[in-house]
C-alpha cells in the first residue's frame, strides 16, 4: 500500500480506528456496569467481540506492512 503523507497506510489507519472504537465500547460497557449495578443491559455481543479481539496476537506495526 502507498503510505499517506503522514507515513501511515490504510491498513494501519483502519487498525488504529478499530482499536479506538473497541476501547470506546469497553469504556461504555464499564460505565454501564458502574452506573447502575442492578440495571441489566445485554452486552453479550460487545463482550464477545472484545474478548476475541483481546485474544488476537498483537502485530508488530513495523512487520508485514
Short mmCIF file of N, CA and C in Angstrom, two decimals, residues 4-6 16 27 33 42-43 47 54:
data_model
loop_
_atom_site.label_atom_id
_atom_site.label_comp_id
_atom_site.label_asym_id
_atom_site.label_seq_id
_atom_site.Cartn_x
_atom_site.Cartn_y
_atom_site.Cartn_z
N UNK A 4 0.41 7.41 3.16
CA UNK A 4 -0.07 8.79 3.08
C UNK A 4 1.06 9.72 3.48
N UNK A 5 0.85 11.02 3.29
CA UNK A 5 1.89 11.98 3.70
C UNK A 5 2.27 11.86 5.18
N UNK A 6 1.34 11.37 6.01
CA UNK A 6 1.67 11.23 7.44
C UNK A 6 2.44 9.94 7.73
N UNK A 16 -5.92 1.31 13.72
CA UNK A 16 -5.96 2.33 14.76
C UNK A 16 -7.40 2.72 15.07
N UNK A 27 -15.14 1.04 27.32
CA UNK A 27 -15.42 2.11 28.27
C UNK A 27 -16.92 2.23 28.52
N UNK A 33 -21.97 -0.73 33.63
CA UNK A 33 -21.90 -1.62 34.79
C UNK A 33 -21.71 -0.83 36.09
N UNK A 42 -28.11 -6.16 28.12
CA UNK A 42 -27.33 -7.22 27.48
C UNK A 42 -26.14 -6.65 26.70
N UNK A 43 -24.97 -7.12 27.04
CA UNK A 43 -23.76 -6.69 26.33
C UNK A 43 -23.00 -7.89 25.79
N UNK A 47 -19.22 -7.97 24.55
CA UNK A 47 -18.29 -8.79 25.34
C UNK A 47 -17.54 -9.78 24.45
N UNK A 54 -9.13 -9.22 22.10
CA UNK A 54 -8.04 -9.24 23.07
C UNK A 54 -7.23 -10.54 23.02
#
